[in-house]
Each structure stands twice: as structure tokens, then as C-alpha cells.
Coordinates of C-alpha atoms in Angstrom, one line a residue:
Chain A
Y950 CA -8.6 -18.5 -1.7
V951 CA -9.5 -15.7 -1.7
P952 CA -10.7 -13.7 -4.8
V953 CA -9.0 -10.9 -5.6
K954 CA -11.7 -7.7 -4.8
K955 CA -11.1 -5.6 -8.1
P956 CA -11.9 -1.6 -7.3
K957 CA -15.0 -0.7 -8.5
H958 CA -15.2 1.6 -11.4
T959 CA -15.7 4.7 -10.7
T960 CA -16.3 8.0 -13.0
T961 CA -14.1 10.5 -13.1
T962 CA -14.2 13.6 -14.8
T963 CA -11.7 15.1 -16.6
E964 CA -13.3 18.6 -17.1
V965 CA -11.5 21.6 -16.3
P966 CA -13.5 24.1 -14.0
K967 CA -14.4 26.8 -16.6
P968 CA -13.9 29.8 -16.0
W969 CA -16.1 32.3 -15.3
L970 CA -17.4 36.5 -14.9
R971 CA -18.6 38.5 -12.0
T972 CA -19.3 41.9 -11.2
I973 CA -17.3 43.3 -8.5
S974 CA -17.9 47.0 -6.2
S975 CA -21.2 46.9 -9.2
T976 CA -19.0 48.1 -11.5
I977 CA -16.2 46.3 -11.7
K978 CA -16.0 43.2 -13.9
E979 CA -13.7 40.4 -12.9
I980 CA -12.8 36.4 -14.7
V981 CA -12.2 34.1 -11.8
T982 CA -10.5 31.4 -13.1
P983 CA -11.1 28.0 -10.6
T984 CA -8.8 25.7 -9.6
V985 CA -8.5 22.3 -7.9
I986 CA -6.2 22.0 -5.2
A987 CA -6.2 18.4 -3.3
G988 CA -9.8 17.7 -5.0
V989 CA -11.7 20.7 -3.5
T990 CA -12.8 22.8 -5.9
F991 CA -11.6 26.9 -5.1
S992 CA -13.6 30.1 -6.8
A993 CA -16.5 27.9 -8.4
K994 CA -19.2 29.8 -9.6
P995 CA -22.1 29.9 -7.8
L996 CA -24.9 28.4 -8.2
E997 CA -28.1 29.9 -10.0
T998 CA -30.5 29.3 -7.1
P999 CA -28.8 29.1 -3.7
D1000 CA -28.4 25.8 -2.2
P1001 CA -29.5 25.7 1.5
L1002 CA -28.1 22.0 1.9
Q1003 CA -24.5 23.1 0.1
P1004 CA -21.5 20.8 0.9
W1005 CA -18.7 22.5 2.5
I1006 CA -15.3 21.6 3.2
S1007 CA -14.2 21.1 6.8
L1008 CA -10.7 19.6 7.8
K1009 CA -9.4 17.2 9.7
K1010 CA -6.9 17.5 12.8
D1011 CA -3.6 17.4 10.7
G1012 CA -5.5 19.3 7.7
T1013 CA -6.6 17.2 5.7
P1014 CA -10.2 18.3 3.4
Q1015 CA -13.4 16.4 4.2
T1016 CA -16.7 17.6 2.9
I1017 CA -19.5 17.7 5.4
K1018 CA -23.0 17.9 3.2
P1019 CA -26.0 19.5 5.7
E1020 CA -29.0 17.3 6.5
I1021 CA -32.1 18.3 7.2
K1022 CA -33.6 16.5 10.5
K1023 CA -36.6 16.9 12.0
G1024 CA -37.2 20.2 10.7
R1025 CA -33.7 21.2 12.0
T1026 CA -30.6 22.0 9.6
V1027 CA -27.5 19.4 10.9
K1028 CA -23.8 19.9 10.0
A1029 CA -24.9 22.8 8.3
S1030 CA -21.8 25.2 7.4
P1031 CA -20.3 27.0 10.6
D1032 CA -21.6 30.6 11.5
Y1033 CA -18.4 32.6 12.7
S1034 CA -20.3 35.1 14.6
T1035 CA -18.5 38.8 14.7
Y1036 CA -14.8 37.4 14.4
F1037 CA -14.3 38.5 10.5
K1038 CA -16.4 41.7 11.5
T1039 CA -16.1 45.3 12.2
A1040 CA -16.7 46.9 15.4
Y1041 CA -17.9 50.3 15.0
T1042 CA -18.9 52.9 17.5
T1043 CA -22.3 55.1 17.2
T1044 CA -22.9 57.7 19.3
Y1045 CA -26.4 59.2 19.3
S1046 CA -28.0 62.5 20.6
Y1047 CA -31.7 62.8 21.3
E1048 CA -32.1 64.8 18.7
D1049 CA -31.0 62.1 16.1
L1050 CA -33.0 58.7 18.0
Q1051 CA -36.0 61.1 19.7
A1052 CA -36.8 58.5 22.0
H1053 CA -39.4 59.3 24.8
N1054 CA -37.5 58.0 27.6
M1055 CA -34.5 59.6 26.7
D1056 CA -33.0 63.5 28.5
A1057 CA -32.2 66.4 25.9
D1058 CA -29.0 66.2 27.2
E1059 CA -27.7 62.2 26.4
H1060 CA -26.0 60.5 24.3
L1061 CA -27.0 56.3 22.9
E1062 CA -23.6 54.3 22.3
E1063 CA -24.2 51.9 20.5
E1064 CA -21.4 49.1 18.7
V1065 CA -22.3 48.2 15.1
F1066 CA -21.3 45.1 13.8
V1067 CA -20.3 45.6 10.1
D1068 CA -19.6 42.5 7.7
E1069 CA -15.9 42.6 6.1
D1070 CA -15.8 42.6 2.2
S1071 CA -16.9 38.7 1.0
T1072 CA -15.3 39.5 -2.3
Y1073 CA -13.3 37.1 -2.8
I1074 CA -14.2 35.2 0.7
S1075 CA -16.9 34.2 -1.2
L1076 CA -14.2 32.2 -3.2
N1077 CA -13.5 29.8 -0.6
P1078 CA -15.4 26.9 0.9
V1079 CA -13.3 25.9 3.4
I1080 CA -13.7 26.4 6.8
R1081 CA -12.2 29.4 8.5
C1082 CA -10.2 28.9 11.8
T1083 CA -11.4 31.4 14.0
P1084 CA -10.1 31.4 17.8
D1085 CA -12.9 29.1 18.9
T1086 CA -11.4 26.9 17.0
Y1087 CA -7.3 26.4 18.3
F1088 CA -6.5 24.1 20.5
K1089 CA -3.9 23.9 23.2
K1090 CA -0.4 22.7 22.1
G1091 CA 3.1 21.8 24.6
I1092 CA 3.8 19.0 26.5
A1093 CA 0.9 20.1 28.8
R1094 CA -1.6 21.2 26.1
D1095 CA -1.4 24.5 28.3
I1096 CA -0.6 27.2 25.4
S1097 CA -3.4 28.5 22.3
S1098 CA -2.0 27.3 18.8
E1099 CA -3.0 30.7 18.0
P1100 CA -2.6 32.1 15.0
F1101 CA -3.1 27.9 13.8
C1102 CA -6.5 25.9 13.7
T1103 CA -4.5 23.3 11.6
P1104 CA -2.5 21.2 11.3
R1105 CA -2.9 20.5 15.4
E1106 CA 0.6 19.9 16.7
N1107 CA 2.3 16.6 16.1
S1108 CA 0.1 15.8 13.1
V1109 CA 2.6 13.7 10.7
L1110 CA 2.4 15.3 6.7
K1111 CA 3.1 12.7 4.7
V1112 CA 5.1 13.2 1.6
D1113 CA 2.8 13.8 -1.5
H1114 CA 0.2 14.9 0.5
T1115 CA -1.5 18.1 0.9
Y1116 CA -2.6 19.3 3.7
F1117 CA -4.9 22.6 4.7
V1118 CA -2.7 25.2 6.8
T1119 CA -5.2 27.2 8.2
W1120 CA -5.0 30.4 10.6
Y1121 CA -7.0 33.4 11.7
T1122 CA -6.5 35.8 9.3
R1123 CA -6.8 38.8 12.1
F1124 CA -4.7 37.8 14.2
F1125 CA -1.7 39.3 12.9
R1126 CA -2.7 43.5 13.2
D1127 CA -0.7 46.9 12.9
E1128 CA 0.2 48.2 15.9
V1129 CA -0.4 51.7 15.3
T1130 CA -2.7 50.9 12.2
E1131 CA -5.1 48.1 14.5
E1132 CA -5.2 47.4 10.3
T1133 CA -5.2 43.4 9.5
I1134 CA -1.4 42.8 8.3
D1135 CA -2.0 42.2 4.2
Q1136 CA 0.5 39.3 3.7
V1137 CA 2.3 36.6 5.4
R1138 CA 4.1 34.0 5.0
L1139 CA 4.9 30.5 5.8
H1140 CA 8.4 29.0 7.1
L1141 CA 9.5 25.1 8.1
F1142 CA 12.4 24.5 9.8
A1143 CA 14.2 21.9 10.6
V1144 CA 14.1 20.3 14.6
K1145 CA 16.7 19.7 15.9
E1146 CA 15.6 16.0 17.8
K1147 CA 17.4 13.9 21.0
A1148 CA 17.9 10.5 21.4
H1149 CA 14.4 9.9 22.4
D1150 CA 12.6 12.3 20.9
K1151 CA 13.0 10.3 18.0
G1152 CA 10.2 7.5 18.2
F1153 CA 9.7 3.9 18.6
K1154 CA 12.4 1.3 16.8
R1155 CA 10.6 0.3 14.0
Chain B
N590 CA 17.2 33.2 11.0
L591 CA 15.2 32.3 8.0
N592 CA 18.2 30.4 6.3
A593 CA 17.0 27.3 9.0
A594 CA 14.4 27.3 6.7
F595 CA 13.7 24.0 4.3
F596 CA 11.0 25.5 2.7
S597 CA 9.5 29.1 2.8
S598 CA 7.0 30.0 0.9
E599 CA 5.5 33.2 -1.2
W600 CA 3.3 35.9 -0.1
L601 CA 0.4 35.3 1.2
K602 CA -2.6 37.2 0.8
N603 CA -3.5 37.4 5.0
V604 CA -7.0 37.8 4.1
D605 CA -6.9 33.6 2.9
G606 CA -6.3 32.4 6.0
L607 CA -5.2 29.0 4.2
Y608 CA -1.8 27.8 2.5
P609 CA -2.1 24.4 0.8
L610 CA 1.3 22.8 1.7
E611 CA 2.0 20.3 0.0
V612 CA 4.3 18.0 1.4
S613 CA 8.0 17.6 -0.6
E614 CA 10.3 14.2 -0.1
D615 CA 12.9 17.1 -1.1
W616 CA 12.3 18.0 3.1
L617 CA 12.9 15.2 4.7
D618 CA 16.8 15.4 3.4
G619 CA 17.1 11.2 2.8
K620 CA 14.8 10.6 6.6
Y621 CA 12.2 8.4 7.0
E622 CA 10.4 10.8 8.8
R623 CA 11.3 14.9 10.3
K624 CA 10.4 17.3 13.3
A625 CA 9.5 20.7 11.0
L626 CA 7.8 23.8 13.1
L627 CA 5.6 25.6 11.0
A628 CA 5.9 28.7 11.8
I629 CA 4.5 32.2 9.9
Q630 CA 5.6 35.5 9.5
P631 CA 3.5 38.8 9.0
R632 CA 4.9 41.2 6.1
S633 CA 4.7 43.4 9.2
I634 CA 7.6 41.4 10.7
P635 CA 11.2 41.9 8.8
D636 CA 12.7 38.8 8.4
D637 CA 16.0 39.4 11.0
E638 CA 13.6 40.1 14.0
F639 CA 11.4 37.0 12.8
N640 CA 11.2 34.8 15.8
P641 CA 9.9 31.1 14.5
L642 CA 9.5 29.8 17.9
E643 CA 6.7 32.6 19.3
Y644 CA 3.6 31.5 16.7
G645 CA 4.8 28.1 15.9
L646 CA 3.6 24.3 15.9
L647 CA 5.8 21.6 16.0
V648 CA 4.0 18.9 13.4
E649 CA 6.2 15.7 11.4
V650 CA 7.4 15.5 8.0
S651 CA 7.1 11.1 7.0
L652 CA 7.9 9.6 4.2
G653 CA 4.7 7.6 4.5
S654 CA 3.7 4.2 5.0
R655 CA 4.0 2.9 0.6
V656 CA 1.0 0.3 0.3
F657 CA 2.0 -2.2 -3.0
K658 CA -1.8 -2.6 -4.6
N659 CA -2.9 -4.0 -7.9
T660 CA -3.4 -0.8 -9.6
K661 CA -6.2 0.1 -12.6
E662 CA -2.7 -0.3 -15.1
Q663 CA -1.5 -3.5 -13.1
L664 CA -5.0 -4.8 -13.7
A665 CA -5.6 -4.0 -16.9
L666 CA -2.6 -5.4 -17.7
Q667 CA -3.5 -8.8 -15.8
D668 CA -6.9 -9.0 -18.0
E669 CA -5.0 -9.3 -20.9
G670 CA -2.4 -11.8 -19.3
I671 CA 0.2 -9.6 -18.9
T672 CA 1.5 -10.5 -16.1
D673 CA 4.9 -9.9 -13.7
E674 CA 6.0 -13.7 -12.6
S675 CA 9.4 -12.9 -11.7
W676 CA 7.8 -13.0 -7.8
Y677 CA 6.7 -16.9 -8.7
Y678 CA 10.3 -18.2 -9.5
V679 CA 11.9 -16.7 -6.3
A680 CA 9.1 -18.0 -4.5
M681 CA 9.6 -21.7 -6.0
T682 CA 13.3 -21.7 -6.1
M683 CA 14.3 -22.3 -2.1
P684 CA 11.5 -24.9 -1.9
T685 CA 12.5 -26.3 -5.0
I686 CA 16.5 -26.9 -3.5
V687 CA 15.4 -28.2 -0.7
L688 CA 13.4 -30.8 -1.9
F689 CA 16.4 -32.1 -4.8
A690 CA 18.4 -31.8 -2.2
C691 CA 16.6 -34.7 -0.4
V692 CA 15.7 -36.7 -2.9
A693 CA 19.6 -36.7 -3.8
M694 CA 20.4 -37.8 -0.4
Y695 CA 17.9 -40.8 -0.4
F696 CA 19.8 -42.1 -3.5
F697 CA 22.7 -41.0 -2.1
L698 CA 22.0 -43.2 1.2
Y699 CA 21.1 -46.6 -1.0
L700 CA 23.2 -46.9 -2.6
S701 CA 26.0 -46.7 0.3
K702 CA 24.1 -48.8 2.2
D703 CA 26.1 -51.8 1.3
T704 CA 29.3 -50.2 2.3
R705 CA 28.3 -48.1 4.8
D706 CA 29.9 -48.8 8.1
V707 CA 28.5 -47.0 11.5
S708 CA 28.2 -50.1 14.0
D709 CA 30.8 -47.8 16.4
V710 CA 28.4 -45.2 16.3
K711 CA 25.9 -48.2 17.0
R712 CA 28.1 -49.8 19.6
Y713 CA 28.6 -46.3 21.3
A714 CA 25.2 -45.1 21.3
L715 CA 23.8 -48.3 22.7
G716 CA 26.6 -48.1 25.3
Q717 CA 25.0 -44.8 26.3
K718 CA 21.5 -46.5 26.7
R719 CA 22.7 -49.8 28.7
R720 CA 25.4 -48.2 30.8
V721 CA 26.5 -51.3 33.1
L722 CA 25.7 -51.2 36.9
G723 CA 27.1 -54.9 37.8
K724 CA 26.3 -57.7 40.0
L725 CA 23.7 -56.4 42.9
K726 CA 26.5 -58.2 45.7
D727 CA 29.5 -56.3 44.6
M728 CA 27.4 -53.0 45.4
K729 CA 29.1 -51.5 48.2
K730 CA 25.0 -50.8 49.3
F731 CA 24.0 -54.1 49.1
K732 CA 26.2 -56.3 50.3
G733 CA 24.5 -56.6 53.2
M734 CA 21.2 -58.0 52.2
K735 CA 20.0 -61.2 51.8
N736 CA 19.0 -63.0 48.5
H737 CA 16.7 -65.0 49.1
A738 CA 16.6 -67.8 46.8
Y739 CA 13.5 -69.2 44.9
N740 CA 10.7 -70.6 47.1
E741 CA 7.9 -72.3 45.1
L742 CA 4.7 -71.2 46.6
P743 CA 3.3 -72.7 48.8
T744 CA -0.5 -74.9 47.5
Y745 CA -3.3 -76.1 49.2
R746 CA -5.7 -79.2 48.5
K747 CA -8.9 -77.7 47.0
N748 CA -12.1 -78.7 49.0
S749 CA -14.9 -79.9 47.0
K750 CA -16.4 -76.2 46.8
Q751 CA -13.5 -75.0 44.3
S752 CA -13.1 -77.6 41.8

């Protein structure tokens, strides 16, 4: 005799995140409507007092979200939200002359070329709590695992996507660039194509 | 070409770098699972020049396992005493039929015990069990064997200590 285990009573909220107002570009006001997709709230209103241990959303190999809560252990932050290095920054080369710098170890006709990284416009990026795809998180695909998955990070190859589940497809936003202007492409589209399988590709008998 | 795609999203903002893909059962086309190529098309590449194999990922769309558990609604109904017991009748039907057949067989055998003649079957079975080989002296192999007649064992007079 096995007693029936009843699921624990969980408190769920039916409260819909309310729209909020923000000011972008110092003058333009915008109403932001939060949306909840697969349990992840996008465009949520930032906290009044920023929390350094604010949970963030990571993605499993198949693209399902999982919440990561940063912790402080021995004075160091563990599982902190990811650092994207310079992947989303724009590099500019600035040339300084001797007149600009007046450095004591610089000749009068010498020029200094310095690479400066400028952060991207975070107007819309900041509303996304999910980990972003960078070339660091590419994986290897193919039978020999020798082909880069660029521009995708999730889902991994041969992931099983189950019906009625939501999976986040992520790609590196700066992968597609205009050949002439070198600017990032504005819009992309995803497609799913049917693959013709051979008998031995169809897997095990069930 | 793009006509072969069974799903195409609308044009998305590339800066988001993210798309929530909700898997639909219609994509399976009646199958349990299906391999699919997930491809991304930038706006700069026209539809007729787009090659999905260039930046594509192989994924598997599956119906998934269906685990039948008591839902909260079912548990609430059970708490109120409303239960669906159809499975109970199905589970009990077969053992009941077998039991009924055994009882019927017992009574049939009991009632027909006096009129039943299974001697031929019994005789055949016993005949199979005790096969008569014949006498030993008639056997070719043992023809030369002298079968001594029974003699009494020798007896000796007991001494005083033995008695």
C-alpha cells in the first residue's frame, strides 16, 4: 500500500505585470508592457533599489529557461550574471597628436592610436533578463563535432523539442553584418525545415 | 526553398537575439517525432538566395511522453467522492470470468463423476508407464546367464560370548 502523495499546495499569482513608464533618450517617454513567456518576465520594471544579487535567466542546452540566483560565498559572488566582454561593444580607433596629449615621452610628430570600446544602446537590451548569445557560448556540431554552431547558441544540435513546450532560440546578434556598411542586420527570420530521414536515422524501436 | 519550411517566424528584431519557439503538434504531421532543420535568415539575404544549410541546426521535434497523473482537478473531484471507476470494472472482469469458469468446471465434474468412463485413457497411460519387457531368460543378451536357485544363507553356531 502506497499512500497517495498529493502535490503540495503552491501559491500562484494571477497578477498580470502592469505597464510602466520610462524615459528613453532623456526626453522621449515610453510605456513598457511586461510580457511573460515560458515563465520568464520580459520588460519588467527595474527595482527601485538595484539588487546586485538579482536572479537572472540562463538557458539549458535545449533552450529551456532556468533561473540562476547569485550568491556571495567567502566574499565573492558566485553564479553572477554573465559578463559579455566586448562582444556587444563597438570599437573605435581614436588618434591623438602631441598637441592633444602633451605627453612628456612623446615626440612632436608622433601620433597615438587608441582603441576605444563604446557600449551599445541598452534601451531595449536591458529589458531582456535572459543570457545573451556570444561566440564564447557557441558549440560544435556535426558528426565529428568540428563545425561551429554560429550564429546559434541554443538549442544544441539534436535537442529534442517537445510539443507544447517553449524553447528559446538564441543567436549572436552581431553575426550578420551588412557587407558594405559593416553594420549589424536589423531583422532576421527563423525557419524550420523538414529533414528527410533515412531508415537508420530514425532511431531506436519503441 | 522556403516553401519547404513548415514553420517561418515573422521578421524579428535582430538586436533581441532571442526567440521563444513554441512547439506545435501540427509540425509533426501525424508522426511521433520528426527531425527538423532550424535556420536563420537575415534580412539582407533574399528568399531565393537563402540557403538553410549554411547556418542551420538539426533538432528533433517530438510529441514527448504523456504522463498520466492525477491533476489538481481530479484530486478535487476525488475529495468530493466523485471517482471514475471504469478502470476498476475492466480490471475485475477477467479474474471474475476465470473464477466463474473454474467453479462451473468443478460442478460439471462433480455431477458427471458416475457416468464418466476414462478407463481407456487410464489404461493407455498406465501402459505407457509400465512397459512389459518379458522374462529375463527370454532375452537374447541374458540367455547364457545362469540364474542360480535361491540357497539359504549359511548359519553358524553362536559361541557363548555372542549370546
